[in-house]
mmCIF file of C-alpha atoms in Angstrom:
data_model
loop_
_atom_site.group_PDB
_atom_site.id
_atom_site.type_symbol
_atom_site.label_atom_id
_atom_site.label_comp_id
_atom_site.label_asym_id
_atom_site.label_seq_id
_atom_site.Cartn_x
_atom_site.Cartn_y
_atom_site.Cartn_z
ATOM 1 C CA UNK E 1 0.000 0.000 0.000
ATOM 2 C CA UNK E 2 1.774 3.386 -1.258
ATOM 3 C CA UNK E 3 1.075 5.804 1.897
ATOM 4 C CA UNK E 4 3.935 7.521 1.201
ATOM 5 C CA UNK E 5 7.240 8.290 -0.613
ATOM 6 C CA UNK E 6 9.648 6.208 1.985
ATOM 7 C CA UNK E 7 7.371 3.346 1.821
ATOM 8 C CA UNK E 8 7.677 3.409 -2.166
ATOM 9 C CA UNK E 9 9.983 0.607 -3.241
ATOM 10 C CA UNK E 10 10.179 -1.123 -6.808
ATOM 11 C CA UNK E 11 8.779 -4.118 -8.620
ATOM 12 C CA UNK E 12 9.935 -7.228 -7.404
ATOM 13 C CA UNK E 13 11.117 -6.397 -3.479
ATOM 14 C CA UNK E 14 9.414 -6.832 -0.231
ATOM 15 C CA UNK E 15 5.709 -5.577 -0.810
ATOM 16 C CA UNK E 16 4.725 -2.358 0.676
ATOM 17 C CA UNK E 17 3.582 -2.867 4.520
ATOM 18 C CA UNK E 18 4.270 -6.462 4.601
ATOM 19 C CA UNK E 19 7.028 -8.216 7.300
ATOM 20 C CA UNK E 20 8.374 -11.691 6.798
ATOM 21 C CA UNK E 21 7.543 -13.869 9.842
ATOM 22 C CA UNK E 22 9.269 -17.190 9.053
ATOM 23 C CA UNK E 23 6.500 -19.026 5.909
ATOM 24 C CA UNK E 24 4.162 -16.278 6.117
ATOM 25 C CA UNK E 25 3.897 -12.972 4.937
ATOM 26 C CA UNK E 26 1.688 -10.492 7.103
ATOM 27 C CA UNK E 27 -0.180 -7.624 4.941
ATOM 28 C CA UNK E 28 -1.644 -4.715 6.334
ATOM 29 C CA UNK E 29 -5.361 -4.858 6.049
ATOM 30 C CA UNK E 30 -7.547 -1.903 4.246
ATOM 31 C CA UNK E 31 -7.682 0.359 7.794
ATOM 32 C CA UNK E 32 -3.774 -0.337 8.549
ATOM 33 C CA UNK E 33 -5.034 -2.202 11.464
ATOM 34 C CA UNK E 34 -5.446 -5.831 11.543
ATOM 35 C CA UNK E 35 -3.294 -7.922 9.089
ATOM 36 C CA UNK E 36 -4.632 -10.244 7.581
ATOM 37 C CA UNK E 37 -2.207 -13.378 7.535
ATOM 38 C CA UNK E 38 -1.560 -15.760 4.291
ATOM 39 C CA UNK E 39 0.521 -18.891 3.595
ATOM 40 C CA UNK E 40 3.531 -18.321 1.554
ATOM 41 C CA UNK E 41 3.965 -21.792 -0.972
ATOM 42 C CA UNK E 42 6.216 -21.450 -3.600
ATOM 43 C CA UNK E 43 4.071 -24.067 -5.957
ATOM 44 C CA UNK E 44 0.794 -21.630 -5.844
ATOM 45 C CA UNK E 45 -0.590 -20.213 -8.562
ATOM 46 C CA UNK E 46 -0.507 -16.029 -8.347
ATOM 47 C CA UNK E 47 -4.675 -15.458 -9.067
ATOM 48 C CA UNK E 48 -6.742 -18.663 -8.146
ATOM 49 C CA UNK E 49 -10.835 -17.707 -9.327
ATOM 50 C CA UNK E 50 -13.199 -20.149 -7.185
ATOM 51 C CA UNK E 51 -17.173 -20.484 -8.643
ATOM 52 C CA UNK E 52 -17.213 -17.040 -9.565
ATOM 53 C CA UNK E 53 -20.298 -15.691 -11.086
ATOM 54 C CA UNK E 54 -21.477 -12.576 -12.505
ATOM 55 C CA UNK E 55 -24.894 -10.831 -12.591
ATOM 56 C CA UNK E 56 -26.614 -7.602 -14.530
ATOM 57 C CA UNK E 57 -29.177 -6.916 -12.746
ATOM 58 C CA UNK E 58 -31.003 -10.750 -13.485
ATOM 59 C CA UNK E 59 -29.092 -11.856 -16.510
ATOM 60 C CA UNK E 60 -25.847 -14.061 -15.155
ATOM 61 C CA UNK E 61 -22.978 -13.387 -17.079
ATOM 62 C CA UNK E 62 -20.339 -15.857 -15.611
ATOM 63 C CA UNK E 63 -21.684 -18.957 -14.416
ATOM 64 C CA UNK E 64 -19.273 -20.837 -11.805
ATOM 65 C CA UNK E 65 -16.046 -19.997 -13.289
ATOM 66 C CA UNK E 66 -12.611 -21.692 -11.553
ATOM 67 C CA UNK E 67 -9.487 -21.249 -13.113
ATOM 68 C CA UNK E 68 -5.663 -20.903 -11.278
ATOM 69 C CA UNK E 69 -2.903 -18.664 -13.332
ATOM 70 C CA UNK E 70 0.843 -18.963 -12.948
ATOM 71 C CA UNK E 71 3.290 -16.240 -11.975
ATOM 72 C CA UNK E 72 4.794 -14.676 -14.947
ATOM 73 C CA UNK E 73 2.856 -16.078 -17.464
ATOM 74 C CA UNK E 74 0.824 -14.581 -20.733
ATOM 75 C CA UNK E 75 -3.134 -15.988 -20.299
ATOM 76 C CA UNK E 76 -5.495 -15.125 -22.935
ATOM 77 C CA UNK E 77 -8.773 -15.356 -22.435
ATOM 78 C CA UNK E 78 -10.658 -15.900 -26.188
ATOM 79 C CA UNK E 79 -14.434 -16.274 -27.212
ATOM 80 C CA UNK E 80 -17.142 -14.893 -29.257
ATOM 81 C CA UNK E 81 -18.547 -11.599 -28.052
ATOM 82 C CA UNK E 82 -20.678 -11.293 -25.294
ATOM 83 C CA UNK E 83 -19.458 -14.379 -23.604
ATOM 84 C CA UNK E 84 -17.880 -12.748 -20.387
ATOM 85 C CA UNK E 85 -14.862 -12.134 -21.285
ATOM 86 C CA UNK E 86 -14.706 -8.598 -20.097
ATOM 87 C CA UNK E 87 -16.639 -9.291 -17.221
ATOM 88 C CA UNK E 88 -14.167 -11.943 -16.171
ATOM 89 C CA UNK E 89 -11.434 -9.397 -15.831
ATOM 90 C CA UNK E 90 -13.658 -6.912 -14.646
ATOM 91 C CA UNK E 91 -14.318 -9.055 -11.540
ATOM 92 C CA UNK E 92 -10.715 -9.980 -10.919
ATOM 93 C CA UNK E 93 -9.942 -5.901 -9.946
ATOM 94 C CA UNK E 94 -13.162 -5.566 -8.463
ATOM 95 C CA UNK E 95 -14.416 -3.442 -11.459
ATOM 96 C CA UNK E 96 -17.812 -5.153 -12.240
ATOM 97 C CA UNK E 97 -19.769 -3.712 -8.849
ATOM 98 C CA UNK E 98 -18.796 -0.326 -10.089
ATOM 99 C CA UNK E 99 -21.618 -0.624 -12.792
ATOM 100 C CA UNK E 100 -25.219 -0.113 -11.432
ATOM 101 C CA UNK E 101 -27.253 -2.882 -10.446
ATOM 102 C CA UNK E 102 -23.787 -5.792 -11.299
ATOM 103 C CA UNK E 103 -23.481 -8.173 -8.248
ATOM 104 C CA UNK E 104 -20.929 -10.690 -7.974
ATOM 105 C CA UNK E 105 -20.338 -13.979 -5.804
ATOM 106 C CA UNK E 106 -17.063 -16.600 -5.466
ATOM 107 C CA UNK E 107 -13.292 -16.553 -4.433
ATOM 108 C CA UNK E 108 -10.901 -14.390 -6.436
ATOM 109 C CA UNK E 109 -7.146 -15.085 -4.220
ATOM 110 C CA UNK E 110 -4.593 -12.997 -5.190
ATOM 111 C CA UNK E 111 -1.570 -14.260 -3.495
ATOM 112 C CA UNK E 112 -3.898 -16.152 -1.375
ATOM 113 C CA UNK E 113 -6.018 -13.735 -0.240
ATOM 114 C CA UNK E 114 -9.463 -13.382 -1.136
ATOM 115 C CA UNK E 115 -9.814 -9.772 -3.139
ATOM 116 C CA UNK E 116 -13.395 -9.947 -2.080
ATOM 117 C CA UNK E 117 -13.124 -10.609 1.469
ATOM 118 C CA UNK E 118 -14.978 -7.613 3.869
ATOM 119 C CA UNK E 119 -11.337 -6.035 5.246
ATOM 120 C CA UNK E 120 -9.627 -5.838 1.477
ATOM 121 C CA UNK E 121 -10.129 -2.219 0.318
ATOM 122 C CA UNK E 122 -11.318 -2.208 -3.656
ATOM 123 C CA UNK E 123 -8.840 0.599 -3.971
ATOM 124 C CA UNK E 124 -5.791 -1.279 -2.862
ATOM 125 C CA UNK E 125 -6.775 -4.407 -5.189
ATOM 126 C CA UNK E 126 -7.079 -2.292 -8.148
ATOM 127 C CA UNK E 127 -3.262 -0.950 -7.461
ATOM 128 C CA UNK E 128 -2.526 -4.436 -7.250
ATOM 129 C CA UNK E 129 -4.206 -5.575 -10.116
ATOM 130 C CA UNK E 130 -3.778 -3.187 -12.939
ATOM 131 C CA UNK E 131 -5.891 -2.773 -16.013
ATOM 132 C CA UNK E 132 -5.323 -1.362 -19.474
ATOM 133 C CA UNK E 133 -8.351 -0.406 -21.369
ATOM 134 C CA UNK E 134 -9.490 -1.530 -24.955
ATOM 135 C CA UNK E 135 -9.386 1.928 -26.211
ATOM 136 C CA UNK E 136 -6.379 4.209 -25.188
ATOM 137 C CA UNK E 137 -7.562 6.374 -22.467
ATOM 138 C CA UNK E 138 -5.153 9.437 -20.954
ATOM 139 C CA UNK E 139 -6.047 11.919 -19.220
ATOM 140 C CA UNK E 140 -6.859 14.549 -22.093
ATOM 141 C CA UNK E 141 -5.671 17.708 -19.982
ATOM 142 C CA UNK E 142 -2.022 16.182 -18.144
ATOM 143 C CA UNK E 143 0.923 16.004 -19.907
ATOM 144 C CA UNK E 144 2.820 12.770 -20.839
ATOM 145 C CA UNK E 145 4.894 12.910 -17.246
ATOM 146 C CA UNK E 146 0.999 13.654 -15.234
ATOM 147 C CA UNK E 147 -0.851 10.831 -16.964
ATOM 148 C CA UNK E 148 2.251 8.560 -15.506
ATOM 149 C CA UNK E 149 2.486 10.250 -11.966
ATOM 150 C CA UNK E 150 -0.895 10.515 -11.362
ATOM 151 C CA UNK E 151 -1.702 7.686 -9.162
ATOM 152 C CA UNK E 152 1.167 8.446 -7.162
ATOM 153 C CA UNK E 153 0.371 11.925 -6.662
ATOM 154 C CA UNK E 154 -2.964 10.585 -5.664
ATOM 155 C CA UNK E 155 -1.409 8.339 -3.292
ATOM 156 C CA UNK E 156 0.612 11.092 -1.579
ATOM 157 C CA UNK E 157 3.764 10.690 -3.180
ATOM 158 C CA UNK E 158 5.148 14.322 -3.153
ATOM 159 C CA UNK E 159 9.014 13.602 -3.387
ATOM 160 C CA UNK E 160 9.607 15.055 -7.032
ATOM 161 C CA UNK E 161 13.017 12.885 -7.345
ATOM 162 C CA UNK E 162 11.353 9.394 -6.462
ATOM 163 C CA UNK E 163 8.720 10.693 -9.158
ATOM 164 C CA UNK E 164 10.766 11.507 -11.358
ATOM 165 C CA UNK E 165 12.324 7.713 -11.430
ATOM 166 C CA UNK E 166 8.947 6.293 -11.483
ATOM 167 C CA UNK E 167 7.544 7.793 -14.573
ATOM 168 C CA UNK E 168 10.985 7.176 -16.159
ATOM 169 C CA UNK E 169 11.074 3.987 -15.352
ATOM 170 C CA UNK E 170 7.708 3.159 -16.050
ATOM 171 C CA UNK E 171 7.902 4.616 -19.260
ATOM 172 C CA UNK E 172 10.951 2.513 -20.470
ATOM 173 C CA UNK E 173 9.233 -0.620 -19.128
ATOM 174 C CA UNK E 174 6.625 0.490 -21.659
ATOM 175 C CA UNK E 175 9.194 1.153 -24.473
ATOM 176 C CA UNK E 176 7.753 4.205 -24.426
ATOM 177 C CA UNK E 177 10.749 6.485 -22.997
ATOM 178 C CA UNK E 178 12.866 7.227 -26.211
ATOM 179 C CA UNK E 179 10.022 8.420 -27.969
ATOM 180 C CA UNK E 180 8.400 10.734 -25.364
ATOM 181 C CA UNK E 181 11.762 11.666 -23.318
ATOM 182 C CA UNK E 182 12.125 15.213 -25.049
ATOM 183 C CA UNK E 183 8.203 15.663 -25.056
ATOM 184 C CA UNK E 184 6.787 14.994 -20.991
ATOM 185 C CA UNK E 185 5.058 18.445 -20.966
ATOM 186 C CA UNK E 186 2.848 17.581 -24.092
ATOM 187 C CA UNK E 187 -0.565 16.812 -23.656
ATOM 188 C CA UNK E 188 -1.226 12.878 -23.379
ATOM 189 C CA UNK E 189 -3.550 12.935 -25.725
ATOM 190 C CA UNK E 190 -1.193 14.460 -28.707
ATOM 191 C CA UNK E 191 0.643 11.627 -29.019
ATOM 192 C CA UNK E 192 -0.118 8.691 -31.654
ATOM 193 C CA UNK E 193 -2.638 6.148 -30.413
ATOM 194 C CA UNK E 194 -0.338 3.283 -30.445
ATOM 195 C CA UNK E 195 1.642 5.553 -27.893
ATOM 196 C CA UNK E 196 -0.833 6.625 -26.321
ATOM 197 C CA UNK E 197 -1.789 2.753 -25.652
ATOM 198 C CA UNK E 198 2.029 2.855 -24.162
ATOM 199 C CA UNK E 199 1.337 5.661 -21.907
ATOM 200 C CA UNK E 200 -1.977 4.101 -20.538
ATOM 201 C CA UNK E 201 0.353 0.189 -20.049
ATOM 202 C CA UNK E 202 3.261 3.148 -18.349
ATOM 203 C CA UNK E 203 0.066 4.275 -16.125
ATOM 204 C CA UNK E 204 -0.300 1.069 -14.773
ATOM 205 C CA UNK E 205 3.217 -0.176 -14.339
ATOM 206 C CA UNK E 206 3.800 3.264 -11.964
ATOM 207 C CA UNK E 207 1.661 1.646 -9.223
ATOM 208 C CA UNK E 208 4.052 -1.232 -8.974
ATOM 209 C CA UNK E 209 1.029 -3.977 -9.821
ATOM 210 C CA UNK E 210 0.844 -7.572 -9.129
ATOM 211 C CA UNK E 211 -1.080 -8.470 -12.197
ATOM 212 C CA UNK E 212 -1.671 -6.447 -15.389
ATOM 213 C CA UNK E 213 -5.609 -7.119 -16.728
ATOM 214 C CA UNK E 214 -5.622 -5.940 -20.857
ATOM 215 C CA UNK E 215 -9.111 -5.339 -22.356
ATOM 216 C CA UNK E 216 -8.281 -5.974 -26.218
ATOM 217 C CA UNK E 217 -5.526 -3.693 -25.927
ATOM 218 C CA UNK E 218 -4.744 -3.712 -29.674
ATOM 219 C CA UNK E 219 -8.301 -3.439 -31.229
ATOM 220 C CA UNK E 220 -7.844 0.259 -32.327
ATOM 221 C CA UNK E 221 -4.323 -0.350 -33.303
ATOM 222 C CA UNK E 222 -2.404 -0.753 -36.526
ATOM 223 C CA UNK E 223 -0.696 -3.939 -37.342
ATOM 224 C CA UNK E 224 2.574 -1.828 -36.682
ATOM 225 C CA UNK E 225 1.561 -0.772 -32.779
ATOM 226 C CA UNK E 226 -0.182 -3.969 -31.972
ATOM 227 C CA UNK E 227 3.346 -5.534 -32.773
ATOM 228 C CA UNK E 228 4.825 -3.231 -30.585
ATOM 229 C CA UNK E 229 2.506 -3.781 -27.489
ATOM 230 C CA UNK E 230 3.211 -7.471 -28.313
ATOM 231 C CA UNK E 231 6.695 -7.717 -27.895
ATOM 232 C CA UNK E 232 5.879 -5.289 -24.553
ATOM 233 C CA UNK E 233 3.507 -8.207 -23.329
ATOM 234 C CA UNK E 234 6.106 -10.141 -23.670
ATOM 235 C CA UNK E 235 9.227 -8.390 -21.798
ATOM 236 C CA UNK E 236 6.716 -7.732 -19.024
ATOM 237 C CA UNK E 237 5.925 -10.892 -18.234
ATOM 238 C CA UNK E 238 9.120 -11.006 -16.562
ATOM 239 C CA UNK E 239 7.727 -9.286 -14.069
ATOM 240 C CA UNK E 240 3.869 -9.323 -14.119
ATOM 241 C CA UNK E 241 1.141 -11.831 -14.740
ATOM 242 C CA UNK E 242 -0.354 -10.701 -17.357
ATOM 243 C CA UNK E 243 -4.253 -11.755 -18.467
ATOM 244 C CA UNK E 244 -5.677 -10.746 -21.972
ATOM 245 C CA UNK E 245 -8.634 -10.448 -23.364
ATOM 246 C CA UNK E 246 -8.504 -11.112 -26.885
ATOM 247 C CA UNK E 247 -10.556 -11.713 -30.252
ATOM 248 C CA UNK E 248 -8.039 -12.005 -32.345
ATOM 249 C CA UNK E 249 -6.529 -15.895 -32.089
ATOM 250 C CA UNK E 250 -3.813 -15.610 -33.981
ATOM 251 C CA UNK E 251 -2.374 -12.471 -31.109
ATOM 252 C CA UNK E 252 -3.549 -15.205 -28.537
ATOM 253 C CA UNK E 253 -1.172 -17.967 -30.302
ATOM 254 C CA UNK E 254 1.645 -15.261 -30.158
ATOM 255 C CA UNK E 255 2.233 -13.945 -26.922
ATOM 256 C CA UNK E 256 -0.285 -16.049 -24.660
ATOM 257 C CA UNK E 257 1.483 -18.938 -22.737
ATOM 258 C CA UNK E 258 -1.958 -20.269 -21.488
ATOM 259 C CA UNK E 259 -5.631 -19.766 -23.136
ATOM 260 C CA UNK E 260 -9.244 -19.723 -21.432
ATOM 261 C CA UNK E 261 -11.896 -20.402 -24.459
ATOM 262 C CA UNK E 262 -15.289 -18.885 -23.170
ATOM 263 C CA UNK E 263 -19.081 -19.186 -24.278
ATOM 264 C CA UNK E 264 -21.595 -17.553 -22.775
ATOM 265 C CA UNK E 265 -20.283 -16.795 -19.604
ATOM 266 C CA UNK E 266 -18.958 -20.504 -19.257
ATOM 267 C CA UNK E 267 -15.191 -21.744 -19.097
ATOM 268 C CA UNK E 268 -15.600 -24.319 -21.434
ATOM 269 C CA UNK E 269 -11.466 -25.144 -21.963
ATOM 270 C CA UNK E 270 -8.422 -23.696 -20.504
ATOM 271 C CA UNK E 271 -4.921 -25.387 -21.055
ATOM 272 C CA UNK E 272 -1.123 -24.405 -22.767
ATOM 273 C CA UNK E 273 -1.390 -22.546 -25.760
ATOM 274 C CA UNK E 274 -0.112 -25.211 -27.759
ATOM 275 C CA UNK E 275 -3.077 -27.770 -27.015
ATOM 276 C CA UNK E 276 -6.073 -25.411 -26.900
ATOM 277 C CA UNK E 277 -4.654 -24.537 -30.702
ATOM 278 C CA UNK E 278 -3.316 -27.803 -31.811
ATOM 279 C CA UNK E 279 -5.225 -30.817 -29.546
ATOM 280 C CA UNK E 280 -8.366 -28.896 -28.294
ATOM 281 C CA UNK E 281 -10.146 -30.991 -26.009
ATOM 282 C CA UNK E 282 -14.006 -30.178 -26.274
ATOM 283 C CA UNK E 283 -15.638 -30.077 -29.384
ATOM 284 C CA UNK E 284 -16.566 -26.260 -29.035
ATOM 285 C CA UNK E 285 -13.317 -25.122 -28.334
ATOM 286 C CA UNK E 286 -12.434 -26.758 -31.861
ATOM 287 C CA UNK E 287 -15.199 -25.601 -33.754
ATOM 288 C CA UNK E 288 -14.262 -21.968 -32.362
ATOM 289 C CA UNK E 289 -10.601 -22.073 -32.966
ATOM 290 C CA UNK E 290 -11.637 -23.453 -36.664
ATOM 291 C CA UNK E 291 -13.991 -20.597 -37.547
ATOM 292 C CA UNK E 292 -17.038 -22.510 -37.776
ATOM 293 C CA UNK E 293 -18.761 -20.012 -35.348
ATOM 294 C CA UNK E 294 -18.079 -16.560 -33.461
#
């Protein structure tokens, strides 16, 4: 939890407000009171989703869904539209009971804890589980450096040197930096929307997240930026799990190391790549992947 500057520290050390205490890790709760205590096993999966289901208003639009991801992996999630794809992700930041009348119910564990238990603030999950938006979305009136810094700032990060680092490094984890470093004070919004796709991924990366959650992040793109946010997905993974929502199969063959296949608002396969493209096991998933229907 980023209270302050001092208690900033980057990707991939001790998390903010936790304290080793020999196999467990101890994270401050939502109020910085109780902590709420979780096993630490090397072999678990980073985001384990337990009969999760999804509601507008009456109509259900995830029905029971379990599925475990692995650290540092690419997962696509693929179907036709309308089959909960969105929603899935939605739920796993706590997103979906934003919209009016959208109820959820089931385990989301992040890390082993339960993103939808009563102490877990929604604000602290969602810097913990990042999400980059189907169409590029700055903020129209900040410049390139703002749009990066503004979660800190929001988070009461004053100290303009740590800042300074942040955005930096954030935008050269977004391979973003060369082409923006002589251009921070222009407005987000004048940059191309490929970069501007860059900027929103930079965003994201400044809060220091667990997972990063991408809504068809190329859809709007040229063949040209797509490629580049590929080959991003890909270095990041390094040090993010990364989830996708896709519709285009052939980006989910490329960068995904794991694939969900979805139909309305069912998990109907989920496997390696490899098999759900190659050797899919139900019958839908094959008639999908060959075109016959979506």
């Amino acid at each position: 939890m980023l209270d302050s500057a001092e208690e900033f520290v980057p990707h991939g050390t001790e998390p903010v407000g936790s304290e080793n205490k020999g196999d467990h890790r101890f994270t401050s709760d939502a109020t910085g009171g109780e902590l709420i205590q979780e096993q630490q096993n090397p072999s678990r999966y980073k985001l384990s989703i337990r009969n999760l289901n999804a509601w507008f208003g009456a109509k259900q639009a995830l029905k029971n869904i379990s599925i475990d991801i692995k650290e540092n992996t690419v997962t696509a999630i693929i179907g036709p539209s309308g089959c909960g794809k969105t929603t899935l992700i939605r739920c796993i930041n706590r997103m979906h009971e934003l919209t009016v009348g959208a109820t959820a119910n089931g385990r989301v564990m992040l890390d082993g804890v339960d993103v939808y238990d009563r102490k877990v603030d929604p604000v602290v999950v969602k810097r913990q589980i990042g999400m980059v938006f189907q169409k590029p979305n700055p903020f129209p009136t900040m410049s390139i450096y703002d749009n990066v810094a503004a979660g800190l700032k929001m988070n009461g990060i004053k100290d303009r040197k740590l800042l300074q680092n942040v955005v930096r490094q954030s935008l050269e984890s977004a391979a973003l930096w060369d082409e923006v470093k002589d251009e921070l004070d222009k407005p987000g919004s004048s940059i191309s929307g490929g970069q501007q796709q860059r900027l929103c991924i930079a965003r994201a990366l400044a809060m220091q997240p667990d997972i990063l959650l991408m809504d068809e992040p190329t859809s709007a793109l040229d063949p040209i930026a797509s490629g580049k946010i590929e080959e991003l997905i890909y270095n990041l993974k390094k040090d993010l799990t990364i989830i996708i929502v896709t519709h285009n199969m052939q980006q989910a063959a490329r960068v995904a190391d794991f694939t969900a296949f979805m139909y309305l608002g069912e998990l109907i396969e989920y496997g390696p790549t490899s098999q759900i493209f190659e050797r899919p096991q139900k019958q839908l998933t094959e008639r999908y992947i060959s075109g016959k229907f979506g």
